[in-house]
Short mmCIF file of C-alpha atoms (C1' of nucleotides) in Angstrom, two decimals:
data_model
loop_
_atom_site.label_atom_id
_atom_site.label_comp_id
_atom_site.label_asym_id
_atom_site.label_seq_id
_atom_site.Cartn_x
_atom_site.Cartn_y
_atom_site.Cartn_z
CA MET L 1 -0.49 -9.73 17.00
CA ASP L 2 -2.28 -8.21 14.11
CA ALA L 3 -5.11 -10.51 13.17
CA ARG L 4 -4.56 -9.53 9.57
CA CYS L 5 -0.99 -10.57 9.57
CA GLY L 6 -0.18 -13.52 7.46
CA TRP L 7 2.77 -14.60 9.52
CA THR L 8 2.63 -15.94 13.01
CA ALA L 9 5.31 -16.34 15.60
CA ALA L 10 5.08 -20.05 15.07
CA ALA L 11 5.62 -19.55 11.37
CA ALA L 12 8.61 -17.38 12.12
CA GLU L 13 10.19 -20.32 13.85
CA MET L 14 9.86 -22.23 10.63
CA ALA L 15 12.08 -19.97 8.60
CA GLU L 16 14.18 -22.37 6.63
CA GLU L 17 17.88 -22.26 6.27
CA LEU L 18 19.27 -22.42 2.78
CA GLU L 19 22.29 -24.32 1.66
CA ASP L 20 24.30 -21.13 1.62
CA GLY L 21 23.61 -20.62 5.29
CA PHE L 22 21.08 -17.85 4.85
CA ARG L 23 17.67 -18.03 6.44
CA ARG L 24 14.56 -17.14 4.55
CA GLY L 25 10.92 -16.87 5.45
CA PRO L 26 9.22 -15.09 8.32
CA TRP L 27 11.38 -13.17 10.72
CA ALA L 28 11.60 -14.23 14.32
CA ALA L 29 11.26 -11.75 17.17
CA GLU L 30 14.90 -12.22 18.05
CA GLU L 31 15.98 -11.39 14.54
CA ASP L 32 13.85 -8.27 14.52
CA ALA L 33 15.31 -7.16 17.81
CA VAL L 34 18.84 -7.75 16.62
CA LEU L 35 18.31 -5.91 13.38
CA ALA L 36 16.49 -3.00 14.98
CA GLY L 37 19.15 -2.71 17.64
CA HIS L 38 21.95 -2.80 15.14
CA VAL L 39 20.38 -0.18 12.90
CA ALA L 40 19.66 2.02 15.90
CA ALA L 41 23.29 1.82 16.90
CA HIS L 42 24.97 2.01 13.54
CA GLY L 43 22.44 3.43 11.15
CA GLU L 44 21.04 2.22 7.87
CA GLY L 45 22.84 1.25 4.72
CA ARG L 46 25.46 -1.33 3.82
CA TRP L 47 22.94 -4.02 4.48
CA ASN L 48 25.18 -6.96 3.77
CA GLU L 49 27.55 -5.66 6.39
CA VAL L 50 24.66 -5.05 8.76
CA ALA L 51 23.56 -8.63 8.36
CA ARG L 52 27.07 -9.87 8.93
CA ALA L 53 27.94 -7.62 11.84
CA ALA L 54 24.64 -8.26 13.58
CA GLY L 55 25.10 -11.96 13.23
CA LEU L 56 21.93 -12.37 11.25
CA ARG L 57 21.85 -15.26 8.86
CA ARG L 58 19.92 -13.17 6.41
CA THR L 59 20.87 -11.57 3.16
CA GLY L 60 21.45 -7.84 3.10
CA LYS L 61 18.48 -7.53 0.86
CA SER L 62 16.28 -9.30 3.32
CA CYS L 63 17.48 -7.07 6.16
CA ARG L 64 16.89 -3.94 4.14
CA LEU L 65 13.37 -5.02 3.24
CA ARG L 66 12.53 -6.00 6.77
CA TRP L 67 13.73 -2.68 8.07
CA LEU L 68 12.07 -0.50 5.46
CA ASN L 69 8.75 -2.28 5.39
CA TYR L 70 8.39 -3.24 8.97
CA LEU L 71 10.87 -2.20 11.60
CA ARG L 72 11.36 1.43 10.66
CA PRO L 73 10.08 3.52 13.58
CA ASP L 74 8.01 5.85 11.46
CA VAL L 75 6.26 3.21 9.45
CA ARG L 76 2.50 3.59 9.67
CA ARG L 77 0.18 0.66 9.70
CA GLY L 78 -3.54 0.18 9.54
CA ASP L 79 -6.18 1.23 7.07
CA PHE L 80 -5.51 3.94 4.56
CA THR L 81 -7.30 7.19 5.28
CA PRO L 82 -9.51 8.73 2.59
CA GLN L 83 -6.75 11.26 1.95
CA GLU L 84 -4.24 8.54 1.41
CA GLN L 85 -6.61 6.61 -0.81
CA LEU L 86 -7.26 9.70 -2.85
CA LEU L 87 -3.59 10.38 -3.22
CA ILE L 88 -2.89 6.83 -4.26
CA LEU L 89 -5.56 6.97 -6.94
CA GLU L 90 -4.39 10.35 -8.09
CA LEU L 91 -0.70 9.55 -8.16
CA HIS L 92 -1.21 6.18 -9.73
CA SER L 93 -3.21 7.79 -12.50
CA ARG L 94 -0.20 9.97 -13.15
CA TRP L 95 2.68 7.60 -12.62
CA GLY L 96 1.31 4.11 -12.94
CA ASN L 97 2.95 1.38 -10.89
CA ARG L 98 5.72 3.61 -9.61
CA TRP L 99 5.08 2.43 -6.08
CA SER L 100 8.19 3.84 -4.58
CA ARG L 101 7.55 7.24 -6.05
CA ILE L 102 3.97 7.17 -4.84
CA ALA L 103 5.12 6.11 -1.41
CA GLN L 104 7.30 9.19 -1.16
CA HIS L 105 4.11 11.23 -0.95
CA LEU L 106 2.58 9.11 1.76
CA PRO L 107 5.03 9.37 4.62
CA GLY L 108 5.13 6.32 6.75
CA ARG L 109 3.59 4.16 4.07
CA THR L 110 5.78 1.74 2.23
CA ASP L 111 5.74 1.01 -1.44
CA ASN L 112 4.94 -2.57 -0.55
CA GLU L 113 1.88 -1.55 1.42
CA ILE L 114 0.63 0.71 -1.34
CA LYS L 115 1.24 -1.97 -3.88
CA ASN L 116 -0.70 -4.45 -1.79
CA TYR L 117 -3.52 -1.95 -1.38
CA TRP L 118 -3.71 -1.45 -5.10
CA ARG L 119 -3.68 -5.10 -5.88
CA THR L 120 -6.10 -6.24 -3.22
CA ARG L 121 -8.57 -3.36 -3.14
CA VAL L 122 -8.43 -1.43 -6.34
CA GLN L 123 -7.84 -4.30 -8.70
CA LYS L 124 -10.54 -6.26 -6.98
CA HIS L 125 -13.09 -3.62 -7.90
CA ALA L 126 -11.82 -3.41 -11.42
CA LYS L 127 -12.36 -7.11 -11.65
CA GLN L 128 -15.85 -6.79 -10.24
CA LEU L 129 -16.60 -4.18 -12.83
CA GLY L 130 -15.37 -6.48 -15.50
CA CYS L 131 -12.69 -4.18 -16.78
CA ASP L 132 -8.95 -4.01 -16.63
CA VAL L 133 -7.49 -1.88 -13.89
CA ASN L 134 -5.33 -0.10 -16.45
CA SER L 135 -8.12 0.51 -18.89
CA GLY L 136 -9.41 3.95 -19.69
CA GLN L 137 -12.81 2.81 -18.59
CA PHE L 138 -11.65 2.03 -15.11
CA ARG L 139 -9.64 5.23 -14.92
CA ASP L 140 -12.80 7.14 -15.68
CA VAL L 141 -14.59 5.33 -12.93
CA MET L 142 -11.90 6.45 -10.53
CA ARG L 143 -11.86 10.00 -11.79
CA HIS L 144 -15.58 10.55 -11.95
CA LEU L 145 -16.80 8.39 -9.14
CA TRP L 146 -14.31 7.28 -6.55
CA MET L 147 -12.17 10.37 -6.33
CA PRO L 148 -15.04 12.87 -6.06
CA ARG L 149 -16.51 10.60 -3.44
CA LEU L 150 -13.29 10.69 -1.48
CA VAL L 151 -13.05 14.43 -1.80
CA GLU L 152 -16.58 14.77 -0.52
CA ARG L 153 -15.79 12.55 2.37
CA ILE L 154 -12.67 14.47 3.23
CA GLN L 155 -14.56 17.72 3.01
CA ALA L 156 -17.29 16.48 5.26
CA ALA L 157 -14.76 15.46 7.85
CA ALA L 158 -12.94 18.77 7.54
CA ALA L 159 -16.21 20.61 8.02
CA ALA L 160 -16.93 18.52 11.05
CA ALA L 161 -13.51 19.31 12.43
CA THR L 162 -14.11 23.00 11.81
CA ALA L 163 -17.39 22.84 13.62
CA LEU L 164 -15.71 21.09 16.47
CA ALA L 165 -12.99 23.72 16.63
CA THR L 166 -15.43 26.63 16.58
CA SER L 167 -17.87 25.01 18.96
CA PRO L 168 -15.77 23.41 21.61
CA ASP L 169 -18.82 22.51 23.64
CA GLU L 170 -20.12 20.23 20.98
CA HIS L 171 -18.24 17.04 21.25
CA ALA L 172 -20.32 14.89 18.99
CA ALA L 173 -18.75 14.63 15.60
CA PRO L 174 -20.51 13.27 12.53
CA ALA L 175 -19.91 9.64 11.93
CA VAL L 176 -18.03 10.36 8.75
CA ALA L 177 -15.27 11.98 10.71
CA HIS L 178 -14.83 9.04 12.95
CA GLY L 179 -12.45 6.33 12.11
CA ASP L 180 -11.27 7.47 8.74
CA MET L 181 -10.36 11.04 9.44
CA CYS L 182 -9.39 10.41 12.97
CA HIS L 183 -7.43 7.41 12.11
CA SER L 184 -4.49 6.75 14.24
CA PRO L 185 -2.41 3.68 14.54
CA ASP L 186 -4.40 1.25 16.54
CA PRO L 187 -2.28 -0.71 18.94
CA SER L 188 -4.16 -3.80 17.93
CA THR L 189 -3.21 -3.28 14.34
CA THR L 190 0.21 -1.80 14.69
CA THR L 191 1.86 -4.52 16.64
CA MET L 192 4.90 -5.96 15.02
CA SER L 193 3.16 -8.63 13.08
CA SER L 194 4.59 -11.97 13.77
CA THR L 195 6.97 -10.90 16.38
CA GLY L 196 5.59 -8.43 18.79
CA THR L 197 8.86 -6.63 19.15
CA SER L 198 8.95 -3.05 20.27
CA ALA L 199 10.95 -1.51 17.51
CA GLY L 200 8.00 0.66 16.61
CA SER L 201 8.11 2.46 19.91
CA SER L 202 11.19 4.42 19.07
CA SER L 203 10.72 8.07 18.35
CA THR L 204 13.75 8.19 16.16
CA SER L 205 13.03 9.86 12.87
CA SER L 206 14.98 8.08 10.23
CA SER L 207 12.47 8.14 7.47
CA ILE L 208 13.67 7.33 4.04
CA THR L 209 10.71 8.93 2.42
CA SER L 210 9.59 11.84 4.51
CA THR L 211 12.81 13.71 4.25
CA SER L 212 12.20 14.38 0.61
CA VAL L 213 8.54 15.18 0.90
CA PRO L 214 7.32 18.75 1.03
CA ARG L 215 6.27 19.71 4.49
CA GLY L 216 2.69 20.31 3.55
CA GLU L 217 2.28 16.81 2.25
CA GLN L 218 3.22 15.05 5.40
CA PHE L 219 0.34 12.99 6.66
CA PRO L 220 0.73 11.76 10.15
CA SER L 221 -1.70 13.82 12.10
CA SER L 222 -3.12 13.82 15.52
CA THR L 223 -5.05 17.05 15.76
CA ASN L 224 -8.02 18.55 14.06
CA GLN L 225 -5.87 21.31 12.69
CA GLU L 226 -3.63 18.81 11.09
CA HIS L 227 -6.61 16.95 9.70
CA LEU L 228 -7.82 20.15 8.17
CA ALA L 229 -4.43 20.89 6.72
CA MET L 230 -4.27 17.45 5.29
CA ALA L 231 -7.69 17.73 3.78
CA SER L 232 -6.72 21.01 2.20
CA VAL L 233 -3.56 19.63 0.76
CA THR L 234 -5.42 16.72 -0.69
CA ALA L 235 -8.16 18.91 -2.03
CA VAL L 236 -5.57 21.05 -3.75
CA ALA L 237 -4.00 17.96 -5.20
CA ALA L 238 -7.37 16.78 -6.42
CA ALA L 239 -8.18 20.16 -7.88
CA ASP L 240 -4.83 20.24 -9.53
CA TRP L 241 -5.50 16.84 -10.93
CA SER L 242 -8.92 17.85 -12.14
CA SER L 243 -7.87 20.99 -13.95
CA GLU L 244 -4.83 19.27 -15.33
CA GLN L 245 -6.74 16.38 -16.72
CA TYR L 246 -9.87 18.01 -17.98
CA GLY L 247 -9.97 21.72 -17.38
CA SER L 248 -12.68 23.30 -15.32
CA ALA L 249 -15.22 24.16 -17.95
CA SER L 250 -15.77 21.11 -20.02
CA THR L 251 -16.50 18.48 -17.46
CA GLY L 252 -18.05 20.12 -14.47
CA PHE L 253 -15.27 18.78 -12.29
CA GLY L 254 -13.04 21.79 -12.44
CA ALA L 255 -11.12 23.14 -9.54
CA ASP L 256 -13.70 25.80 -8.86
CA ASP L 257 -16.66 23.60 -8.38
CA MET L 258 -15.19 20.26 -7.68
CA PHE L 259 -16.04 20.48 -4.05
CA GLU L 260 -19.54 21.73 -4.46
CA GLY L 261 -22.63 19.59 -4.46
CA SER L 262 -23.29 16.20 -3.05
CA TRP L 263 -21.89 12.92 -4.09
CA SER L 264 -25.14 11.95 -5.76
CA GLU L 265 -25.07 15.16 -7.72
CA LEU L 266 -21.53 14.52 -8.80
CA LEU L 267 -22.51 11.06 -9.86
CA ALA L 268 -25.46 12.34 -11.80
CA ARG L 269 -23.29 14.93 -13.47
CA ALA L 270 -20.75 12.30 -14.37
CA TYR L 271 -23.43 10.40 -16.20
CA ASP L 272 -25.31 13.36 -17.57
CA ASP L 273 -22.29 15.19 -18.80
CA ASP L 274 -22.11 15.24 -22.55
CA GLY L 275 -18.35 15.37 -22.52
CA ALA L 276 -16.31 12.72 -24.22
CA ASP L 277 -15.64 10.78 -21.08
CA SER L 278 -19.13 10.14 -19.86
CA SER L 279 -19.81 7.59 -22.53
CA LEU L 280 -16.99 5.53 -21.19
CA LEU L 281 -18.61 4.95 -17.89
CA PRO L 282 -19.72 1.35 -17.60
CA ASP L 283 -23.22 0.22 -16.98
CA PHE L 284 -22.82 -1.04 -13.48
CA GLN L 285 -26.38 -2.21 -13.21
CA THR L 286 -25.59 -5.00 -15.58
CA ALA L 287 -22.30 -6.02 -14.16
CA GLU L 288 -21.81 -9.75 -14.32
CA THR L 289 -21.32 -10.10 -10.63
CA GLY L 290 -24.77 -8.83 -9.96
CA ASP L 291 -23.35 -5.98 -7.93
CA ASN L 292 -24.39 -2.53 -8.84
CA TRP L 293 -22.26 0.51 -8.38
CA TRP L 294 -23.71 1.36 -5.02
CA SER L 295 -22.85 -1.89 -3.41
CA LEU L 296 -19.33 -1.58 -4.70
CA GLU L 297 -19.11 1.97 -3.58
CA ASP L 298 -20.24 1.10 -0.09
CA ASP L 299 -17.83 -1.72 0.02
CA ILE L 300 -14.74 0.14 -0.98
CA TRP L 301 -15.10 2.77 1.72
CA SER L 302 -15.99 0.49 4.51
CA GLN L 303 -13.49 -0.39 7.14
CA ARG L 304 -12.63 -4.01 7.16
CA PRO L 305 -14.48 -5.73 9.99
CA TYR L 306 -11.41 -7.29 11.46
"C1'" DA U 1 -19.20 -27.73 12.21
"C1'" DA U 2 -16.32 -28.33 8.37
"C1'" DA U 3 -14.58 -27.19 3.95
"C1'" DA U 4 -13.75 -23.95 0.43
"C1'" DA U 5 -12.97 -19.51 -1.18
"C1'" DG U 6 -11.45 -14.99 -0.60
"C1'" DC U 7 -8.54 -11.64 1.41
"C1'" DA U 8 -4.58 -9.18 3.34
"C1'" DC U 9 0.05 -8.81 3.72
"C1'" DA U 10 4.92 -10.20 4.62
"C1'" DA U 11 8.56 -11.83 2.10
"C1'" DC U 12 11.07 -13.30 -1.87
"C1'" DC U 13 12.69 -13.05 -6.73
"C1'" DG U 14 14.68 -11.11 -10.65
"C1'" DC U 15 15.91 -7.21 -13.14
"C1'" DC U 16 17.78 -2.66 -13.43
"C1'" DT U 17 20.56 1.16 -11.77
"C1'" DT U 18 24.20 3.11 -9.22
"C1'" DA U 19 28.59 3.32 -6.90
"C1'" DC U 20 33.02 1.89 -6.42
"C1'" DC U 21 37.36 -0.11 -7.81
"C1'" DC Z 1 35.95 1.75 -19.64
"C1'" DG Z 2 34.60 -2.69 -17.79
"C1'" DG Z 3 33.53 -5.62 -13.87
"C1'" DT Z 4 31.42 -6.34 -9.55
"C1'" DA Z 5 28.74 -5.59 -5.48
"C1'" DA Z 6 25.04 -3.33 -3.34
"C1'" DG Z 7 20.82 -0.97 -3.42
"C1'" DG Z 8 16.29 -0.04 -5.32
"C1'" DC Z 9 12.13 -1.30 -7.48
"C1'" DG Z 10 8.13 -3.78 -9.35
"C1'" DG Z 11 6.12 -8.29 -9.78
"C1'" DT Z 12 4.92 -12.48 -7.66
"C1'" DT Z 13 4.26 -16.01 -4.19
"C1'" DG Z 14 3.13 -18.18 0.16
"C1'" DT Z 15 0.81 -18.16 4.48
"C1'" DG Z 16 -2.68 -17.51 7.90
"C1'" DC Z 17 -6.99 -15.39 8.99
"C1'" DT Z 18 -11.80 -14.39 7.90
"C1'" DT Z 19 -15.91 -15.09 5.54
"C1'" DT Z 20 -18.99 -17.76 2.96
"C1'" DT Z 21 -21.20 -21.96 1.59
#
DNA sequence: AAAAAGCACAACCGCCTTACC
DNA sequence: CGGTAAGGCGGTTGTGCTTTT
């Protein structure tokens, strides 16, 4: 099972039964199989009836959640790609904690997963910086530091993919393109968490979210071309964000030049810029934790070691 | 080696909205 | 139009694993 999963098969056996006859707690493999089989045969919706007809001693709500967040065939698991991270930051800056709405733009990702990402990763760094995650200060950090960094990373990977496509003999890709850009569900991290059932192997496309998402924004990718397309889409989104938020002339982060220059240059410009926002950037060197910006920055992009 | 702290994530809870009667 | 059930959503909690002390 996924080493990161909080629930084990043993824990699943400990799901308690309430006085009303409903079970709660971790799902057992048998329950997953029953639910997945029933949905495959009869479709989604009418969850109370699903629970009843399938013989599951679970509430309809519980069945719905289990299906949407876990058993759905198209659900993606594993680390968020830089594109996804960028989109989350971007969309959250627009919509706030509208997790479901944000999730609609990250096909295969659930609102729960995005919410967890925000709370565990993003809020952690806000805390380390000593500011509130919803503060203007932290938003500026995201806009001027994290997001340009992500864009740069995406660009680098796209360039690497281009080089690979034009020079088929050269198989060695830059490290930046490995892992993040070439992310694909790792069997070791996509196993049904506590249960190990095979519901995820179905090719059935019954996505709740992807059906309403513009074609160009669909993420799951397995080829360099698709990676490039994704990077472009994200870059457009970022450029759109940039021009929308600040305009291209006043900040140096406009759509025209947003993707020029190195990360260090962008950082320097963020600090050197005389615009209204630069003064809001915190002094990371004096952060209480003792961390400076660079250690945080390295940390947030790194893949978890397990 | 053991304990404590931190982290990630599945699952639940409560509120709100929508659909149906 | 009002009541009720179901679905949807955001917030919160609980659990196990990993890392640190």
